[in-house]
Amino acid sequence: MHDFVVVGAGPAGSRFARRTAEAGHDVVVFEKGDVGTPLACSGHVSTDIWEYVPETARSRLFQTEVHGARFHVGGPDSSAYRFYKHEAVSNVIDRVELDRTLAACAEDAGAAVHEGHTVTHVEEHNDRVVLTVSADGETQTVETRMVAGCDGPTSRVRRSLGLEEPSELLHGVLAFDDEPDHGDDVDVHLTAPRFFAWRIPRGDAGVEYGLAAPPGDDVSALFDRLTDAYDVETEHFCSGAIPIGPPSSVTTRRAFLIGDAAAQTKPFTGGGILYGMTAADVAAATIDPTDPSTLGAYETEWRDELEREIRLGRFVRACYSLPEPVQRVGLRALSGEIGVHMDRPSSFFSREHLRRLFG
Ligand SMILES: Cc1cc2nc3c(=O)[nH]c(=O)nc-3n(C[C@H](O)[C@H](O)[C@H](O)COP(=O)(O)OP(=O)(O)OC[C@H]3O[C@@H](n4cnc5c(N)ncnc54)[C@H](O)[C@@H]3O)c2cc1C
């Protein structure tokens, strides 16, 4: 019987597997595909990312440094309101390589990572969890003291155990133009319903165009409108779901969710790489596989760490749906040099930052 079976080797699963293997637990990870693929992410992250990977990985992962964002109420020809910092606000990284690096860290720590293994069913018992796993046309059952559902926005673990769904699933799409761009700023267009479209310079890796919106909206047509407005042809089109709004509970007696499976994402950007790994560290520090009562501590502590930021992030996102004239006034008033941390909307509302804005 394993201590932990981790379903999914994305950032949340690999980080949790690494930390629990380092603590001496018997940890197995099942990943249905090849780690890191298919890509459905911009890899635009705060500089905190470097705390989670070995120093030697930096040169493989790093693509560009971002200093600011130009907000537009309309398309590329509309006025831009620039928010910037002199130092780097964020980095753009190779997301496929990030996942491979994190999975390798988990393996180095002693976790067994199995690619091409799909978990098709999860059954919870009083004293263990039994998983059905399929690989190469064969099916096996695996027993574990606890299971970590790190299987992304449409989590099978969440559904098998009857846990509540996230409040919302947005549909995100992106594609690339090969032309190198070493620019400092990302462009944000408040033109997608209830969310936004973006243009991200990725250094020698080219330029990324993308957007997210609620699934009822024709996201592909909105994407074509964005790239037509920029007059670019893109390739490597990718698509994925973005969960927003964590369920009221992400734990059962012997199972728990981390990352997108638990909708641990920023409501105002959809970003979940760092929130997922933050929650993975909380889970590894609080959960004892021999003591189901410790799951209560995970549920409380990840919310202590992230829930306030998620609530404030929801408030920021509500501004994307304000009438255009109000958006213009707000953007004009607030643009300029900022002192905020990309993952922490609370830094925007800090006394220091408000004094700087209005002082
Ligand atoms: C278009 C788009 C752009 C984005 N851009 C950014 C960004 O710039 N910055 C950012 O921070 N976030 C971004 N995100 C969000 C980010 O991709 C996620 O928050 C992040 O990947 C969540 O990590 P995770 O480990 O929880 O889940 P995932 O990365 O989704 O990993 C889940 C893993 O589980 C595996 N899996 C699923 N089901 C099973 C199963 N039954 N059995 C075995 N394995 C299974 C999957 O193959 C996958 O490898 C973006 C998302 C989208 C859609």
XYZ file of C-alpha atoms and ligand atoms in Angstrom:
412
model
C 0.000 0.000 0.000
C 1.429 3.393 -1.036
C 1.305 6.438 1.247
C 0.196 8.769 -1.560
C -0.938 8.202 -5.119
C -0.805 11.485 -7.042
C -3.060 11.729 -10.114
C -1.519 14.109 -12.673
C 2.070 15.316 -13.148
C 1.382 19.021 -13.752
C 3.030 21.641 -11.500
C 0.727 20.882 -8.530
C 1.161 17.080 -8.680
C 4.907 17.071 -9.251
C 5.519 19.651 -6.540
C 3.422 17.680 -4.020
C 5.148 14.426 -5.019
C 8.577 15.998 -4.592
C 7.851 17.439 -1.143
C 6.215 14.266 0.229
C 8.943 11.997 -1.214
C 11.553 14.262 0.394
C 9.707 13.745 3.696
C 10.237 9.982 3.308
C 6.794 8.898 2.083
C 6.142 6.210 -0.540
C 4.752 8.253 -3.455
C 3.546 7.185 -6.905
C 2.451 9.613 -9.643
C 0.227 8.572 -12.568
C 0.243 10.888 -15.595
C -2.094 10.038 -18.443
C 0.080 11.541 -21.218
C 3.678 12.663 -21.589
C 4.660 15.162 -18.896
C 4.136 18.758 -20.098
C 2.081 17.954 -23.190
C -0.210 18.941 -24.751
C 0.631 22.590 -24.031
C -2.280 24.826 -23.022
C -0.639 27.621 -21.045
C 1.260 30.884 -21.580
C 3.853 30.201 -18.886
C 3.611 33.836 -17.746
C 4.549 33.739 -14.073
C 5.843 35.918 -11.265
C 9.556 35.716 -10.532
C 8.650 33.540 -7.498
C 8.814 30.627 -9.950
C 12.588 30.410 -9.460
C 12.067 29.265 -5.860
C 10.523 26.039 -7.179
C 13.131 24.856 -9.684
C 16.862 24.158 -9.440
C 19.138 27.068 -10.399
C 20.532 24.935 -13.247
C 17.085 24.843 -14.922
C 16.836 28.620 -15.302
C 18.585 28.907 -18.660
C 16.362 26.166 -20.164
C 13.128 27.705 -18.889
C 13.603 31.464 -19.192
C 12.260 33.238 -22.297
C 11.672 36.922 -21.409
C 11.420 39.406 -18.583
C 8.214 41.460 -18.429
C 8.277 44.979 -16.962
C 4.760 46.126 -17.647
C 1.346 45.691 -19.217
C -0.337 47.975 -21.750
C -4.076 47.847 -21.121
C -6.417 48.590 -24.028
C -10.173 48.993 -23.837
C -10.275 48.109 -27.565
C -7.991 46.440 -30.122
C -4.307 47.084 -30.943
C -5.049 50.531 -32.415
C -6.838 51.792 -29.298
C -5.077 53.916 -26.631
C -2.800 52.010 -24.275
C -2.658 52.615 -20.518
C 0.716 51.394 -19.299
C 1.325 49.889 -15.865
C 4.999 49.209 -15.202
C 7.822 48.600 -12.763
C 11.517 49.358 -13.253
C 12.429 45.864 -12.081
C 10.886 42.713 -13.605
C 7.186 42.192 -12.804
C 7.144 38.680 -14.219
C 8.860 36.206 -16.509
C 7.712 34.257 -19.514
C 8.966 30.672 -19.358
C 8.844 27.471 -21.390
C 5.887 25.712 -19.787
C 6.564 22.251 -21.242
C 10.086 22.386 -19.871
C 8.765 23.587 -16.496
C 6.582 20.490 -16.123
C 9.469 18.212 -17.129
C 11.780 19.918 -14.637
C 9.283 19.626 -11.767
C 8.591 15.957 -12.553
C 12.340 15.249 -12.638
C 12.660 16.909 -9.199
C 9.915 14.590 -7.908
C 11.721 11.535 -9.300
C 15.062 12.673 -7.865
C 13.373 12.944 -4.469
C 12.229 9.300 -4.736
C 8.705 9.477 -6.199
C 7.857 6.994 -8.972
C 6.422 8.896 -11.969
C 4.536 6.768 -14.533
C 3.633 8.433 -17.843
C 0.949 6.957 -20.110
C -1.091 5.832 -17.061
C -4.690 7.067 -16.872
C -6.627 6.871 -13.619
C -10.143 5.890 -14.668
C -11.819 5.343 -11.314
C -11.276 6.198 -7.651
C -13.046 4.352 -4.841
C -12.666 5.483 -1.279
C -12.859 3.026 1.641
C -12.601 3.600 5.353
C -8.974 2.464 5.536
C -7.643 3.029 1.962
C -8.347 4.289 -1.532
C -8.477 1.928 -4.532
C -7.681 3.368 -7.963
C -8.266 1.814 -11.353
C -5.377 2.652 -13.650
C -5.172 1.906 -17.332
C -1.934 1.747 -19.373
C -1.087 0.096 -22.727
C -4.564 -1.456 -22.917
C -4.153 -3.155 -19.505
C -6.057 -2.270 -16.342
C -4.701 -2.593 -12.815
C -5.907 -1.624 -9.357
C -3.651 0.259 -6.972
C -4.114 0.776 -3.231
C -3.015 3.814 -1.305
C -3.556 5.407 2.077
C -4.445 8.707 0.410
C -4.938 10.095 -3.067
C -4.013 13.578 -4.291
C -6.195 14.717 -7.207
C -3.850 16.991 -9.186
C -5.528 16.166 -12.473
C -6.387 19.621 -13.698
C -9.542 21.631 -14.386
C -11.821 18.734 -15.385
C -10.494 16.459 -12.621
C -11.592 12.824 -12.759
C -10.755 12.439 -9.056
C -13.080 15.331 -8.192
C -15.918 13.777 -10.195
C -15.349 10.190 -8.995
C -15.574 11.351 -5.381
C -18.583 13.616 -5.945
C -16.754 16.787 -4.870
C -18.308 20.101 -5.887
C -17.244 21.630 -9.237
C -15.490 25.056 -9.487
C -17.870 28.019 -9.828
C -16.854 28.577 -13.457
C -14.759 27.060 -16.267
C -13.457 29.563 -18.826
C -12.286 28.489 -22.266
C -8.724 29.680 -23.025
C -6.989 29.570 -26.424
C -3.586 30.638 -27.659
C -1.275 30.384 -30.680
C 2.133 31.638 -31.757
C 3.811 33.805 -34.361
C 7.468 32.780 -34.849
C 8.803 36.335 -35.271
C 11.180 36.983 -32.296
C 10.109 39.795 -29.964
C 12.238 40.928 -27.032
C 9.758 43.611 -25.908
C 9.268 44.437 -22.201
C 5.475 44.676 -22.107
C 2.503 42.400 -22.541
C -0.664 43.816 -24.160
C -4.020 43.229 -22.528
C -7.244 43.890 -24.455
C -10.470 44.118 -22.467
C -12.379 42.939 -25.523
C -13.272 39.338 -24.572
C -16.550 38.921 -22.655
C -15.896 38.955 -18.871
C -12.164 38.375 -19.400
C -9.435 39.587 -21.790
C -7.264 38.885 -24.803
C -3.464 39.131 -24.703
C -0.246 39.466 -26.695
C 2.917 38.207 -24.985
C 6.453 38.723 -26.345
C 8.459 35.517 -25.833
C 11.947 36.578 -26.969
C 13.420 34.217 -29.573
C 10.386 31.923 -29.139
C 8.218 34.525 -30.940
C 4.962 36.135 -29.877
C 1.918 34.541 -28.286
C -1.660 35.698 -28.904
C -4.459 34.366 -26.703
C -7.711 34.984 -24.949
C -10.136 33.427 -22.517
C -13.887 33.810 -22.159
C -16.887 31.886 -20.816
C -17.479 28.766 -22.959
C -20.790 29.955 -24.453
C -18.950 32.718 -26.326
C -17.398 31.830 -29.670
C -13.800 31.855 -28.473
C -12.332 30.803 -31.835
C -14.114 33.683 -33.635
C -12.912 36.112 -30.957
C -9.383 34.768 -31.418
C -9.548 35.259 -35.206
C -10.714 38.821 -34.625
C -7.698 39.444 -32.350
C -5.104 38.082 -34.784
C -6.779 39.838 -37.748
C -6.546 43.114 -35.847
C -2.819 42.486 -35.300
C -2.545 41.320 -38.935
C -0.637 38.118 -38.014
C -0.801 34.456 -39.008
C -0.394 32.154 -36.010
C 0.391 28.465 -35.600
C 0.421 25.756 -32.873
C -3.125 26.600 -31.754
C -3.796 25.323 -28.186
C -6.933 25.275 -26.096
C -7.732 24.526 -22.452
C -10.094 25.101 -19.553
C -9.465 27.620 -16.771
C -11.309 26.945 -13.507
C -12.299 29.961 -11.433
C -13.779 29.881 -7.926
C -12.765 27.010 -5.616
C -15.471 24.646 -4.327
C -16.441 24.914 -0.669
C -14.562 21.668 0.063
C -11.617 20.036 -1.712
C -11.180 17.097 0.684
C -12.959 13.863 1.553
C -11.917 11.230 4.118
C -8.798 10.061 2.242
C -8.647 12.224 -0.868
C -7.840 15.850 -1.588
C -7.492 18.142 -4.578
C -4.615 20.495 -5.402
C -4.108 23.025 -8.212
C -6.635 23.483 -11.021
C -8.585 20.455 -9.746
C -9.326 22.625 -6.686
C -9.645 25.837 -8.795
C -6.692 27.349 -6.917
C -6.250 30.035 -9.591
C -6.134 33.824 -9.877
C -9.628 34.957 -11.003
C -8.220 38.063 -12.744
C -5.656 36.235 -14.941
C -6.599 32.537 -14.800
C -2.998 31.810 -13.755
C -2.672 28.794 -11.492
C 0.927 27.579 -11.649
C 2.113 29.349 -8.505
C -1.128 29.070 -6.504
C -1.180 25.315 -7.238
C 2.390 24.859 -6.070
C 1.773 27.013 -2.993
C -1.159 24.756 -2.086
C 0.974 21.667 -2.845
C 3.519 22.824 -0.264
C 0.726 23.403 2.271
C -0.644 19.895 1.569
C 2.782 18.274 1.940
C 3.392 20.097 5.214
C 0.007 19.334 6.782
C -1.198 15.928 5.560
C -0.108 12.746 7.320
C -1.144 9.740 5.173
C -1.757 7.637 8.290
C -4.074 10.211 9.847
C -7.135 11.326 7.800
C -7.968 14.013 10.364
C -4.988 16.030 9.043
C -6.925 16.753 5.831
C -8.872 19.347 7.846
C -5.627 21.246 8.419
C -4.918 21.268 4.666
C -8.411 22.592 3.924
C -7.976 25.402 6.459
C -4.369 26.302 5.734
C -4.499 26.535 1.941
C -7.500 28.831 2.296
C -5.600 30.946 4.870
C -2.784 31.235 2.325
C -4.798 31.953 -0.850
C -8.473 32.681 -0.228
C -8.092 36.417 0.448
C -6.031 36.852 -2.728
C -8.642 34.900 -4.701
C -11.428 37.097 -3.288
C -9.574 40.312 -4.193
C -8.740 38.815 -7.597
C -12.444 38.358 -8.210
C -12.957 42.048 -7.462
C -10.239 43.007 -9.998
C -11.862 40.773 -12.601
C -15.264 42.436 -12.097
C -13.644 45.637 -13.461
C -13.217 43.923 -16.866
C -17.010 44.083 -17.263
C -17.439 47.776 -16.346
C -18.782 50.097 -19.067
C -15.990 51.279 -21.395
C -16.034 54.960 -20.333
C -15.619 53.910 -16.680
C -12.769 51.572 -17.643
C -10.999 54.414 -19.463
C -11.288 56.761 -16.476
C -10.044 54.048 -14.090
C -7.140 53.005 -16.303
C -6.086 56.631 -16.860
C -6.193 57.332 -13.125
C -4.287 54.228 -12.029
C -1.756 53.751 -14.846
C 1.916 54.551 -14.357
C 4.491 52.997 -12.100
C 3.043 50.306 -9.846
C 4.301 48.503 -6.766
C 2.224 45.341 -6.923
C 3.089 41.650 -6.818
C 1.540 39.813 -9.757
C 0.196 36.936 -7.614
C -1.022 39.070 -4.725
C -3.824 41.542 -5.464
C -3.628 42.459 -1.769
C -0.350 44.246 -2.605
C -2.388 46.674 -4.752
C -4.542 47.571 -1.758
C -1.603 47.830 0.670
C -1.206 51.145 2.480
C 2.216 51.644 0.906
C 0.914 51.157 -2.625
C -2.209 53.296 -2.136
C -0.016 56.110 -0.731
C 2.207 55.839 -3.785
C -0.801 55.955 -6.135
C -2.644 58.820 -4.526
C 0.146 60.562 -2.631
C -4.876 29.224 -22.386
C -4.313 29.132 -20.991
C -3.265 29.982 -20.618
C -2.745 29.906 -19.325
N -1.711 30.733 -18.985
C -1.201 30.708 -17.731
C -0.116 31.542 -17.352
O 0.410 32.302 -18.164
N 0.346 31.465 -16.084
C -0.192 30.609 -15.159
O 0.234 30.616 -13.995
N -1.221 29.799 -15.498
C -1.722 29.817 -16.752
N -2.740 28.975 -17.100
C -3.268 28.069 -16.085
C -2.294 26.933 -15.827
O -2.055 26.249 -17.034
C -2.872 25.994 -14.773
O -3.287 26.748 -13.656
C -1.859 24.951 -14.323
O -1.480 24.133 -15.395
C -2.450 24.078 -13.224
O -1.545 23.081 -12.860
P -2.089 21.687 -12.302
O -0.884 20.892 -11.993
O -3.103 21.923 -11.260
O -2.904 21.048 -13.522
P -2.413 20.663 -14.984
O -1.232 21.451 -15.383
O -3.639 20.706 -15.837
O -1.927 19.158 -14.826
C -2.841 18.114 -14.660
C -2.195 16.859 -15.169
O -3.040 15.762 -14.867
C -3.043 14.869 -15.972
N -4.297 14.105 -15.879
C -5.554 14.541 -16.068
N -6.442 13.546 -15.880
C -5.718 12.448 -15.559
C -6.077 11.096 -15.252
N -7.357 10.699 -15.222
N -5.079 10.209 -14.974
C -3.769 10.608 -14.997
N -3.382 11.875 -15.295
C -4.351 12.786 -15.562
C -2.968 15.791 -17.186
O -2.478 15.104 -18.331
C -2.011 16.876 -16.693
O -0.664 16.580 -16.994
C -3.280 28.993 -18.395
C -4.318 28.129 -18.777
C -4.828 28.203 -20.063
C -5.936 27.259 -20.466
